[in-house]
mmCIF file of C-alpha atoms in Angstrom:
data_model
loop_
_atom_site.group_PDB
_atom_site.id
_atom_site.type_symbol
_atom_site.label_atom_id
_atom_site.label_comp_id
_atom_site.label_asym_id
_atom_site.label_seq_id
_atom_site.Cartn_x
_atom_site.Cartn_y
_atom_site.Cartn_z
ATOM 1 C CA UNK A 15 -138.004 -18.969 97.661
ATOM 2 C CA UNK A 16 -137.765 -22.398 99.109
ATOM 3 C CA UNK A 17 -140.773 -23.941 100.573
ATOM 4 C CA UNK A 18 -140.177 -25.519 104.160
ATOM 5 C CA UNK A 19 -142.750 -28.180 105.095
ATOM 6 C CA UNK A 20 -144.327 -28.262 108.416
ATOM 7 C CA UNK A 21 -142.684 -31.528 109.410
ATOM 8 C CA UNK A 22 -139.182 -30.063 108.963
ATOM 9 C CA UNK A 23 -140.173 -27.050 111.235
ATOM 10 C CA UNK A 24 -141.506 -29.361 113.933
ATOM 11 C CA UNK A 25 -138.293 -31.607 113.876
ATOM 12 C CA UNK A 26 -135.946 -28.499 113.924
ATOM 13 C CA UNK A 27 -137.892 -26.916 116.901
ATOM 14 C CA UNK A 28 -137.954 -30.256 118.875
ATOM 15 C CA UNK A 29 -134.195 -30.546 118.295
ATOM 16 C CA UNK A 30 -133.619 -27.038 119.482
ATOM 17 C CA UNK A 31 -135.827 -27.713 122.607
ATOM 18 C CA UNK A 32 -134.003 -30.883 123.261
ATOM 19 C CA UNK A 33 -130.635 -29.094 122.883
ATOM 20 C CA UNK A 34 -131.588 -26.336 125.155
ATOM 21 C CA UNK A 35 -132.753 -28.922 127.973
ATOM 22 C CA UNK A 36 -129.637 -31.105 127.772
ATOM 23 C CA UNK A 37 -127.320 -28.348 127.639
ATOM 24 C CA UNK A 38 -128.598 -26.144 130.365
ATOM 25 C CA UNK A 39 -126.987 -26.451 133.537
ATOM 26 C CA UNK A 40 -128.954 -27.797 136.401
ATOM 27 C CA UNK A 41 -129.195 -25.062 139.234
ATOM 28 C CA UNK A 42 -130.264 -25.729 142.592
ATOM 29 C CA UNK A 43 -130.826 -22.696 144.859
ATOM 30 C CA UNK A 44 -131.958 -22.169 148.369
ATOM 31 C CA UNK A 45 -133.437 -19.129 149.927
ATOM 32 C CA UNK A 46 -131.063 -17.039 151.865
ATOM 33 C CA UNK A 47 -133.693 -16.281 154.540
ATOM 34 C CA UNK A 48 -133.231 -17.637 158.133
ATOM 35 C CA UNK A 49 -135.655 -18.024 160.806
ATOM 36 C CA UNK A 50 -135.945 -19.286 164.335
ATOM 37 C CA UNK A 51 -138.003 -22.389 164.768
ATOM 38 C CA UNK A 52 -139.497 -23.734 168.066
ATOM 39 C CA UNK A 53 -140.086 -27.459 168.224
ATOM 40 C CA UNK A 54 -142.274 -28.772 171.108
ATOM 41 C CA UNK A 55 -141.953 -32.529 171.838
ATOM 42 C CA UNK A 56 -143.781 -34.452 174.747
ATOM 43 C CA UNK A 57 -141.440 -36.825 176.506
ATOM 44 C CA UNK A 58 -142.934 -39.431 178.899
ATOM 45 C CA UNK A 59 -141.776 -39.830 182.364
ATOM 46 C CA UNK A 60 -139.176 -42.506 182.781
ATOM 47 C CA UNK A 61 -137.455 -43.879 185.817
ATOM 48 C CA UNK A 62 -134.380 -46.207 186.157
ATOM 49 C CA UNK A 63 -133.343 -48.095 189.366
ATOM 50 C CA UNK A 64 -129.825 -49.643 189.523
ATOM 51 C CA UNK A 65 -128.195 -51.443 192.261
ATOM 52 C CA UNK A 66 -124.570 -52.346 192.740
ATOM 53 C CA UNK A 67 -124.795 -56.059 193.694
ATOM 54 C CA UNK A 68 -126.693 -58.860 195.484
ATOM 55 C CA UNK A 69 -126.743 -58.536 199.163
ATOM 56 C CA UNK A 70 -125.741 -61.838 200.810
ATOM 57 C CA UNK A 71 -125.465 -62.718 204.320
ATOM 58 C CA UNK A 72 -123.803 -65.968 205.495
ATOM 59 C CA UNK A 73 -124.711 -66.628 209.276
ATOM 60 C CA UNK A 74 -123.901 -69.587 211.247
ATOM 61 C CA UNK A 75 -126.057 -69.801 214.485
ATOM 62 C CA UNK A 76 -124.498 -69.954 217.872
ATOM 63 C CA UNK A 77 -125.574 -70.225 221.348
ATOM 64 C CA UNK A 78 -124.702 -66.484 221.965
ATOM 65 C CA UNK A 79 -126.377 -65.343 218.793
ATOM 66 C CA UNK A 80 -124.952 -64.077 215.621
ATOM 67 C CA UNK A 81 -125.002 -60.504 214.211
ATOM 68 C CA UNK A 82 -124.166 -59.724 210.524
ATOM 69 C CA UNK A 83 -124.779 -56.764 208.131
ATOM 70 C CA UNK A 84 -124.292 -55.951 204.520
ATOM 71 C CA UNK A 85 -125.002 -53.048 202.513
ATOM 72 C CA UNK A 86 -125.996 -51.838 198.970
ATOM 73 C CA UNK A 87 -126.274 -48.739 197.146
ATOM 74 C CA UNK A 88 -129.545 -48.178 195.049
ATOM 75 C CA UNK A 89 -129.506 -45.229 192.676
ATOM 76 C CA UNK A 90 -132.685 -43.862 191.161
ATOM 77 C CA UNK A 91 -132.894 -41.549 188.161
ATOM 78 C CA UNK A 92 -136.028 -39.882 186.692
ATOM 79 C CA UNK A 93 -137.221 -36.889 184.540
ATOM 80 C CA UNK A 94 -140.347 -36.766 186.381
ATOM 81 C CA UNK A 95 -141.167 -33.347 187.561
ATOM 82 C CA UNK A 96 -142.549 -34.597 190.891
ATOM 83 C CA UNK A 97 -139.776 -36.896 191.438
ATOM 84 C CA UNK A 98 -140.084 -40.318 193.128
ATOM 85 C CA UNK A 99 -140.590 -42.138 196.255
ATOM 86 C CA UNK A 100 -138.538 -45.134 196.936
ATOM 87 C CA UNK A 101 -140.102 -47.489 199.665
ATOM 88 C CA UNK A 102 -139.078 -50.708 201.186
ATOM 89 C CA UNK A 103 -142.082 -52.965 201.912
ATOM 90 C CA UNK A 104 -143.079 -56.407 202.756
ATOM 91 C CA UNK A 105 -145.400 -58.419 200.263
ATOM 92 C CA UNK A 106 -147.767 -59.385 203.005
ATOM 93 C CA UNK A 107 -148.762 -58.597 206.717
ATOM 94 C CA UNK A 108 -146.238 -61.188 207.995
ATOM 95 C CA UNK A 109 -142.941 -59.231 208.712
ATOM 96 C CA UNK A 110 -141.047 -62.212 210.151
ATOM 97 C CA UNK A 111 -138.431 -64.050 208.182
ATOM 98 C CA UNK A 112 -139.413 -67.865 208.005
ATOM 99 C CA UNK A 113 -138.465 -71.070 206.372
ATOM 100 C CA UNK A 114 -140.222 -74.054 206.881
ATOM 101 C CA UNK A 115 -140.561 -74.345 210.768
ATOM 102 C CA UNK A 116 -137.817 -71.650 211.309
ATOM 103 C CA UNK A 117 -138.718 -68.158 212.295
ATOM 104 C CA UNK A 118 -136.849 -64.900 213.068
ATOM 105 C CA UNK A 119 -139.100 -62.084 214.228
ATOM 106 C CA UNK A 120 -138.948 -58.596 213.157
ATOM 107 C CA UNK A 121 -137.087 -56.082 215.158
ATOM 108 C CA UNK A 122 -139.490 -53.476 216.832
ATOM 109 C CA UNK A 123 -137.441 -50.336 216.277
ATOM 110 C CA UNK A 124 -138.426 -48.057 213.407
ATOM 111 C CA UNK A 125 -136.581 -45.442 211.459
ATOM 112 C CA UNK A 126 -138.067 -42.555 213.567
ATOM 113 C CA UNK A 127 -137.525 -44.232 216.800
ATOM 114 C CA UNK A 128 -134.403 -46.638 216.322
ATOM 115 C CA UNK A 129 -133.266 -49.016 218.855
ATOM 116 C CA UNK A 130 -130.577 -51.585 219.331
ATOM 117 C CA UNK A 131 -131.248 -54.794 217.313
ATOM 118 C CA UNK A 132 -132.594 -57.383 219.867
ATOM 119 C CA UNK A 133 -131.322 -61.202 220.101
ATOM 120 C CA UNK A 134 -133.142 -63.447 217.472
ATOM 121 C CA UNK A 135 -134.685 -60.564 215.499
ATOM 122 C CA UNK A 136 -134.017 -59.050 212.100
ATOM 123 C CA UNK A 137 -134.118 -55.500 210.824
ATOM 124 C CA UNK A 138 -132.977 -52.998 208.552
ATOM 125 C CA UNK A 139 -131.522 -49.334 208.522
ATOM 126 C CA UNK A 140 -131.277 -46.710 205.712
ATOM 127 C CA UNK A 141 -127.843 -44.820 205.949
ATOM 128 C CA UNK A 142 -128.436 -41.115 207.354
ATOM 129 C CA UNK A 143 -132.102 -41.680 208.133
ATOM 130 C CA UNK A 144 -133.391 -41.801 211.707
ATOM 131 C CA UNK A 145 -129.808 -41.346 212.972
ATOM 132 C CA UNK A 146 -128.232 -44.395 211.578
ATOM 133 C CA UNK A 147 -124.656 -43.841 210.235
ATOM 134 C CA UNK A 148 -124.703 -40.148 211.188
#
């Protein structure tokens, strides 16, 4: 009987293992189970305000007075559940238009009680509010 040494056995075993690892196919498998998943995400409130253009008025004063008007469309979009409030406001208590020594007084009519625009006054109207443009 032939004597096999331990080194030869180790070498043969290593070669066999290496051949098995290299020769075996790589198999990827996924579970076939499916399930429903609920994902919750918190999305902060956002708002966007767009306008179509700059509103410009070109007036040349006359003895009889001049009336001019221009309009714009403001669009507001929000995902806030409570909505939004769009307001038009003056930055201070003075509602007159002034430039240097020139002054144009504010019209006294309101959205709730509109009146005709008086001479030498300025004002604004929101379409379909308070009877304007209805």
